[in-house]
CSV table of C-alpha atoms and ligand atoms in Angstrom, one decimal:
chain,number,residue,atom,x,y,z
J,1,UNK,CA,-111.6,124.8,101.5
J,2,UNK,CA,-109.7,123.8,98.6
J,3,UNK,CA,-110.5,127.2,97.1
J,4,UNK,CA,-109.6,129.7,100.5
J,5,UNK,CA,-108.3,132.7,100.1
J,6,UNK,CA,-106.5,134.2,102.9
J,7,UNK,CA,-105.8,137.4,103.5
J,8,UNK,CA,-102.1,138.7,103.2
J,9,UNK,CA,-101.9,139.0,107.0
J,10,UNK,CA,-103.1,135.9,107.6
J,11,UNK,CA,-100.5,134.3,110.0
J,12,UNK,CA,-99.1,137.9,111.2
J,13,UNK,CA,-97.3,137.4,114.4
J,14,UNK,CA,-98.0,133.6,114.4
J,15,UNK,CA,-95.1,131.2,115.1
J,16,UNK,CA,-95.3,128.5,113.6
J,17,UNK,CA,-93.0,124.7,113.4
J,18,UNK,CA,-92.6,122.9,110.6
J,19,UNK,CA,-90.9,119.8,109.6
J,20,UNK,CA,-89.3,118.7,106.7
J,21,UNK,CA,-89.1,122.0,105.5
J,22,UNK,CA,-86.5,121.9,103.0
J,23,UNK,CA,-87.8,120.1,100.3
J,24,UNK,CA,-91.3,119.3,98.1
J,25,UNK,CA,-94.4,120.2,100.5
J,26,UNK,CA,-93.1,121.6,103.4
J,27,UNK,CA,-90.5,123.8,102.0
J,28,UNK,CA,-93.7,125.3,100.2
J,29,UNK,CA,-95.6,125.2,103.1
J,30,UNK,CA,-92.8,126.7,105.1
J,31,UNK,CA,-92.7,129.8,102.4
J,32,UNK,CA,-95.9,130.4,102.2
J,33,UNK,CA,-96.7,130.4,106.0
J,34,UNK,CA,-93.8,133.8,105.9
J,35,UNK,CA,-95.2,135.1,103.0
J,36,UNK,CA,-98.5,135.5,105.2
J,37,UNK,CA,-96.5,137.0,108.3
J,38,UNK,CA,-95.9,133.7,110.0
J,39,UNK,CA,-92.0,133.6,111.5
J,40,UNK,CA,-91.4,130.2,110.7
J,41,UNK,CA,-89.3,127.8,112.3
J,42,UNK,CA,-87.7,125.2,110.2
J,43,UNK,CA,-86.9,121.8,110.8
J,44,UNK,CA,-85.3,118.9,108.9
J,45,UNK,CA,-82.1,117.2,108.7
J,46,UNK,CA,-80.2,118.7,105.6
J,47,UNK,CA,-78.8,121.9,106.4
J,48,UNK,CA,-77.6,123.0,102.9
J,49,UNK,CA,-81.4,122.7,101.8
J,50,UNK,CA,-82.5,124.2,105.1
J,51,UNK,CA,-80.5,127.2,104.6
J,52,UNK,CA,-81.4,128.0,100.8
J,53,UNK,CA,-85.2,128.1,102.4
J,54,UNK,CA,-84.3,130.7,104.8
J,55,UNK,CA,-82.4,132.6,102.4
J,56,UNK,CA,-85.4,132.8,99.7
J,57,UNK,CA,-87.9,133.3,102.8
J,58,UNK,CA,-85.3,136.6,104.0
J,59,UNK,CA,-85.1,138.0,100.1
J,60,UNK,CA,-88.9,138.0,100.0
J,61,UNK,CA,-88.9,139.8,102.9
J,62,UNK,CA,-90.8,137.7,105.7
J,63,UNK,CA,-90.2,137.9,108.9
J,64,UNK,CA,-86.7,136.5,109.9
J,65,UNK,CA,-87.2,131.9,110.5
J,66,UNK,CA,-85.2,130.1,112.3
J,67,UNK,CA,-83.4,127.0,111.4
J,68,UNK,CA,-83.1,123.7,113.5
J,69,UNK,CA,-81.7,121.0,111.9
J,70,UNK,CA,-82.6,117.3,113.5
J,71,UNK,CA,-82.4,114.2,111.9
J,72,UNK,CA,-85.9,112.9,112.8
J,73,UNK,CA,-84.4,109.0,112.7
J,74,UNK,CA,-82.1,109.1,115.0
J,75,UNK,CA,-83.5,111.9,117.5
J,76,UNK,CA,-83.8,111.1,121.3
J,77,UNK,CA,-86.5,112.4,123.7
J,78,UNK,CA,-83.5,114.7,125.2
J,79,UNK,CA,-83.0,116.2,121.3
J,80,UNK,CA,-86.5,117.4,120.9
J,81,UNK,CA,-86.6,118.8,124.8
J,82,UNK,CA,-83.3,120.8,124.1
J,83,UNK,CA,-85.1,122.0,120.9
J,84,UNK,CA,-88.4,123.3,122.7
J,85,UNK,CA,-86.3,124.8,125.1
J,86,UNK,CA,-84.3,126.5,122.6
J,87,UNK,CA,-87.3,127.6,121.0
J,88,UNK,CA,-88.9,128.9,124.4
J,89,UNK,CA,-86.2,131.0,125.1
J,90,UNK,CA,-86.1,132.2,121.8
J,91,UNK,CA,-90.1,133.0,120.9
J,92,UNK,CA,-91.6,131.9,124.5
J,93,UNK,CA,-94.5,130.4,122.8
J,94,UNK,CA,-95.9,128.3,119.1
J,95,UNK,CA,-99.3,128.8,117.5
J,96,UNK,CA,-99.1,126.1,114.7
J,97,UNK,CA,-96.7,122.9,114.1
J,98,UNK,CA,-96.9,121.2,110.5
J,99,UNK,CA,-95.9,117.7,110.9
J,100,UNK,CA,-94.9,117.1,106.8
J,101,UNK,CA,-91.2,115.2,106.8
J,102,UNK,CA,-92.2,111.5,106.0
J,103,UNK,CA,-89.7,109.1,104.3
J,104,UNK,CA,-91.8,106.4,101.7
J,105,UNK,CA,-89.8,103.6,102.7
J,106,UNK,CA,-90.9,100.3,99.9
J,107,UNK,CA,-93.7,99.0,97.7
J,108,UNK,CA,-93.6,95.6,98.9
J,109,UNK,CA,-96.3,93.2,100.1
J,110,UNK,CA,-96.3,93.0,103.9
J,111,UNK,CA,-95.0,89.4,103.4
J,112,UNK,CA,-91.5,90.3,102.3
J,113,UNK,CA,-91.4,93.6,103.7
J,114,UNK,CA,-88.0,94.7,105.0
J,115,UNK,CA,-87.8,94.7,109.0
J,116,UNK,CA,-85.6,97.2,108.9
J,117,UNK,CA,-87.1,99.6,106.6
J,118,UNK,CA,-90.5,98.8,108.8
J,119,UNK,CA,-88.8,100.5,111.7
J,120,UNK,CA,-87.8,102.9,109.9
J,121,UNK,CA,-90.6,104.7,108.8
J,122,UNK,CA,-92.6,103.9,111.8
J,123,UNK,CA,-89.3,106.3,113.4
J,124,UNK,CA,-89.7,108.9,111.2
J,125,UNK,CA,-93.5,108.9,110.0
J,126,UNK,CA,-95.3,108.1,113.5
J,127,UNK,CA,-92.5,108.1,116.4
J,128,UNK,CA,-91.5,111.6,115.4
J,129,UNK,CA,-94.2,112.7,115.3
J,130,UNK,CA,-95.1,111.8,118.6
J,131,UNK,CA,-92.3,113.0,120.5
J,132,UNK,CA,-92.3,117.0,118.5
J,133,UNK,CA,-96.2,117.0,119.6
J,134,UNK,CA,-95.2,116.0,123.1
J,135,UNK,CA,-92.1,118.3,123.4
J,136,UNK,CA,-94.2,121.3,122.0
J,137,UNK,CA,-97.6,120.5,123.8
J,138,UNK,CA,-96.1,123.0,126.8
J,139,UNK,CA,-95.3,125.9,124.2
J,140,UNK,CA,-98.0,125.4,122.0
J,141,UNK,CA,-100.8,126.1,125.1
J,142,UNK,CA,-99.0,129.6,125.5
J,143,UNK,CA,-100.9,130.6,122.3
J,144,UNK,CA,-104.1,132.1,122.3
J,145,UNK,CA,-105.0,129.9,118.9
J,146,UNK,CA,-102.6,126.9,118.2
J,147,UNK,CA,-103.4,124.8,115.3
J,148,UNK,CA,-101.7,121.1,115.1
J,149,UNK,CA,-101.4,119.7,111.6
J,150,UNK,CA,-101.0,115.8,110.5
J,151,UNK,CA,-100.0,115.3,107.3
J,152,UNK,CA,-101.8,112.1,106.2
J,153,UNK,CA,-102.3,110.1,102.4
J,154,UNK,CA,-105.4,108.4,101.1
J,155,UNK,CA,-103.6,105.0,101.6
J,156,UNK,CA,-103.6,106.5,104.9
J,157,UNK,CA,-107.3,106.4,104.8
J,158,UNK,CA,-108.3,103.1,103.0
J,159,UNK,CA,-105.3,100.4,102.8
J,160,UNK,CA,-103.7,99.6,99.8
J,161,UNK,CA,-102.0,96.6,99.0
J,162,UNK,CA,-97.8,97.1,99.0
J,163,UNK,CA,-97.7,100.5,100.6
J,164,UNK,CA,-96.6,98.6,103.4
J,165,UNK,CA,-94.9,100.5,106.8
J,166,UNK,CA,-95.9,104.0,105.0
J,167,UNK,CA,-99.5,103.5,104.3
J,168,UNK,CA,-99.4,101.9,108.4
J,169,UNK,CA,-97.7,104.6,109.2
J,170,UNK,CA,-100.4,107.3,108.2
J,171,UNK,CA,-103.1,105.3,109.4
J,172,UNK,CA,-101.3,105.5,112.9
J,173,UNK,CA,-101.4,109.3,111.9
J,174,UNK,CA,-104.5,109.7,111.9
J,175,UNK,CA,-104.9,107.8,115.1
J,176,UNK,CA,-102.9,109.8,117.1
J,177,UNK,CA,-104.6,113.0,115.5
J,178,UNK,CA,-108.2,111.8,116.5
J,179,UNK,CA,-106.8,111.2,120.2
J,180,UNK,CA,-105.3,114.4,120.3
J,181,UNK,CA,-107.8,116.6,118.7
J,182,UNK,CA,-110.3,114.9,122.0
J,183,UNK,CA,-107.9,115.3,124.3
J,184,UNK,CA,-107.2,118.7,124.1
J,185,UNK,CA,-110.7,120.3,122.5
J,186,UNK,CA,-112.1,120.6,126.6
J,187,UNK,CA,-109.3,122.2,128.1
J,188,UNK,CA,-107.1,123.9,125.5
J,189,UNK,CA,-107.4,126.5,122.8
J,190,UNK,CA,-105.4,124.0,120.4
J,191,UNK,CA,-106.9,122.2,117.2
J,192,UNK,CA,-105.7,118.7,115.8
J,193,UNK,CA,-106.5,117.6,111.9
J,194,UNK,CA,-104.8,116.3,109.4
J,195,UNK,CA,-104.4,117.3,106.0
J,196,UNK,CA,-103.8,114.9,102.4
J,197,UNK,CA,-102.3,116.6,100.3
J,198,UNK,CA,-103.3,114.5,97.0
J,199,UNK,CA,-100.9,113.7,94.6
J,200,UNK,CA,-98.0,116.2,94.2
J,201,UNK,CA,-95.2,116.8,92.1
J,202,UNK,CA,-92.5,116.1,94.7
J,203,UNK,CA,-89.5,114.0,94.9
J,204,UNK,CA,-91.4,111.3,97.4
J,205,UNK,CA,-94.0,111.1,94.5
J,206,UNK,CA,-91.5,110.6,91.8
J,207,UNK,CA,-90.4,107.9,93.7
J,208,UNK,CA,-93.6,106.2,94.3
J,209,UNK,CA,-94.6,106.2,90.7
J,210,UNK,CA,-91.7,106.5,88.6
J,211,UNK,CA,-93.5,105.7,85.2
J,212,UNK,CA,-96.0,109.3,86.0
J,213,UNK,CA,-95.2,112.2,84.3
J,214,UNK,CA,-95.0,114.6,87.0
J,215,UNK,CA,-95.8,117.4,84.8
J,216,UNK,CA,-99.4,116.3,84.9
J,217,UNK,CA,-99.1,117.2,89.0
J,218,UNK,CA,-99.9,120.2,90.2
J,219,UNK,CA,-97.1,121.5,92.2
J,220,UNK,CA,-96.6,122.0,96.1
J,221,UNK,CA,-97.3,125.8,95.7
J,222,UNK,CA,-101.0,124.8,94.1
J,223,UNK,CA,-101.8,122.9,96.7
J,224,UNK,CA,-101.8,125.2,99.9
J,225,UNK,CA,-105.2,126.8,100.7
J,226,UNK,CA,-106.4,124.8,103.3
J,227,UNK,CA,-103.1,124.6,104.9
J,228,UNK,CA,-103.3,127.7,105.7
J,229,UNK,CA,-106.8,127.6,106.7
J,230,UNK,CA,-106.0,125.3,109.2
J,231,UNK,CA,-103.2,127.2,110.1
J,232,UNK,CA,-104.9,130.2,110.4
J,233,UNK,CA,-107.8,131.9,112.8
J,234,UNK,CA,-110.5,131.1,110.3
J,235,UNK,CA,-110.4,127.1,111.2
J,236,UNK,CA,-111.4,128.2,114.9
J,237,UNK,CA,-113.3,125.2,116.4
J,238,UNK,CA,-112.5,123.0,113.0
J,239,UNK,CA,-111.2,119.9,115.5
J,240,UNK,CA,-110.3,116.6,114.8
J,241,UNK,CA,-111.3,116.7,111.2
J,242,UNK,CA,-108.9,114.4,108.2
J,243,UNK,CA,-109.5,117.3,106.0
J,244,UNK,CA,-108.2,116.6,101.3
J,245,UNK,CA,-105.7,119.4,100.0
J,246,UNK,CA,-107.4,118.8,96.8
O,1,NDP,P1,-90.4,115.0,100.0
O,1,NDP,O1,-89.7,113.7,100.0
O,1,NDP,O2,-90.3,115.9,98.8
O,1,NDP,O3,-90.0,115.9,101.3
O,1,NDP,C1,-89.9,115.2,102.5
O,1,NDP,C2,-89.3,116.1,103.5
O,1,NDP,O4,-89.1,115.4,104.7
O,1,NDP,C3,-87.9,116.7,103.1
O,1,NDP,O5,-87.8,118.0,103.6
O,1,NDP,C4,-87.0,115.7,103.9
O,1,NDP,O6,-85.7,116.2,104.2
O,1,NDP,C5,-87.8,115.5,105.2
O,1,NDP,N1,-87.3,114.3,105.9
O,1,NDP,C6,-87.4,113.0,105.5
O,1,NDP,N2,-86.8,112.2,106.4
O,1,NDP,C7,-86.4,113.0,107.4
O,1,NDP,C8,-85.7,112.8,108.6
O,1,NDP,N3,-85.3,111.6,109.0
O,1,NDP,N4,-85.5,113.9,109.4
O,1,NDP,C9,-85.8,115.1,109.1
O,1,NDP,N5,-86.5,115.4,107.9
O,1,NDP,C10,-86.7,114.4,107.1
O,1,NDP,O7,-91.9,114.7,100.3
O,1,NDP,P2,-93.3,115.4,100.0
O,1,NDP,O8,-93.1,116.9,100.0
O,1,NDP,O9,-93.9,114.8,98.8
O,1,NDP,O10,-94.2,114.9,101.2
O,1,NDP,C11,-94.6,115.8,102.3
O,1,NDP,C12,-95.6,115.1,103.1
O,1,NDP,O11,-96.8,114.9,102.3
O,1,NDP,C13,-95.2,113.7,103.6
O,1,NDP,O12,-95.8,113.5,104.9
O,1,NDP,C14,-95.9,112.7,102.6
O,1,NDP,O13,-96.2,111.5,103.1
O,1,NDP,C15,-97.2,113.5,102.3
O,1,NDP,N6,-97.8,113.2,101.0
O,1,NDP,C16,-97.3,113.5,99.8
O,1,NDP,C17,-97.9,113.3,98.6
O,1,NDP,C18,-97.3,113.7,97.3
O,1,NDP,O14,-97.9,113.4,96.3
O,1,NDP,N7,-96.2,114.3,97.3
O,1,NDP,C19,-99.2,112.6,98.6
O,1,NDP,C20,-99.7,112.2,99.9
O,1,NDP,C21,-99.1,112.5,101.1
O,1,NDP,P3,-84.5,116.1,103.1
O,1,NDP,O15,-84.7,117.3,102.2
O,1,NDP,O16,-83.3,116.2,103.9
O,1,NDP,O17,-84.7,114.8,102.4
């Protein structure tokens, strides 16, 4: 699916959730999801960042997204039920969320990994993650063709020594993906799967290799076909699969 090629109308009339949306793969995601009709609704905690998406989504002319700022750290069960409300009263339904913020947290063997930091990206890269799917679940079974999406990673996949709390993390991911995607196949019209994205130039990336020259990455933008497959009507009955953006 590497290779898709969606039609320009792909996502007409689709609403559609994503999170970390200001920045690196989301932010791309998040544009190109409006550039294929999608009214996008988009979540992350810096608002400054937040806003200049918005504004380059509105001068390319895609339908009008919303903006709902939430630091995913420090967000209570209450914050993400005021959200869906907000967002029921505003579209009354969702046909795709795109679970992408993730923080990296440290390289460090398991040993001497920080407790802190632990909890930290356990908050951000599993906890969240949990509570938006829960808070949405009621919205997202008001569309006709809902499509869930994980963001996962390879050490994700197949541990790695020293990726510590973030590889855990996206195992965990991938968990709660597989649970999901059996849960609701049965009795809803929603899909679960999760996507890797593959190495990308983004400022997580930069971070976790700082000696790569990111010029040899390709760049979010390059790496969306089969986000939007699986965001898309063309992934109909494609369930519970951990599918490679490269
Ligand atoms: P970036 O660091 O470039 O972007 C992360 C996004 O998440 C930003 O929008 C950031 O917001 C947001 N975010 C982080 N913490 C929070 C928080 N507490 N509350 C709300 N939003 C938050 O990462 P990438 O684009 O590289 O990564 C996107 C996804 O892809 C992640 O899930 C990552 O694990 C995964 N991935 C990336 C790879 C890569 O090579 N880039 C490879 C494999 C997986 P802000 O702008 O405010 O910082």
């Amino acid at each position: 699916m590497t290779h898709y090629t969606p039609p320009p109308t792909l996502l007409n009339n689709r609403i559609i959730l994503v999170t970390g949306a200001s920045d690196g793969i989301g932010r791309a995601a998040a544009k190109s999801f409006a550039a294929h009709g999608a009214t996008v609704i988009l979540l992350g905690r810096t608002v400054r960042k937040l806003e200049a998406v918005y504004d380059e989504i509105e001068k390319s002319g895609g339908p009008k997204p919303a903006i709902c700022p939430m630091n995913l750290e420090t967000a209570t069960p209450k914050d993400y039920e005021t959200l869906v409300n907000m967002l029921e009263k505003e579209f009354g339904r969702l046909d795709g969320l795109l679970h992408n913020a993730a923080v990296l947290g440290t390289l460090t063997p398991i040993e001497n990994y920080n407790v802190n930091t632990w909890y930290q990206v356990m908050q951000v890269n599993v906890h969240a993650n949990f509570l938006l799917t829960q808070a949405c679940l009621k919205l997202l079974k008001k569309s006709n063709d809902a499509s869930i999406l994980f963001t996962s990673s390879n050490v994700g996949r197949k541990g790695r020594a020293y990726w510590g709390a973030y590889a855990v993390s996206n195992f965990a991911l991938e968990g709660l993906m597989q649970v999901l995607a059996t849960e609701l196949e049965s009795n809803t019209t929603i899909r679960v799967n999760s996507i890797d994205p593959g190495p990308t130039r983004t400022a997580m990336r930069a971070n976790a290799y700082p000696g790569e020259d990111p010029m040899t990455l390709p760049l979010p933008e390059d790496i969306l076909p089969v986000y939007l497959y699986l965001m898309g009507p063309d992934s109909k009955g494609v369930n519970g699969q951990a599918m490679e953006a490269q």
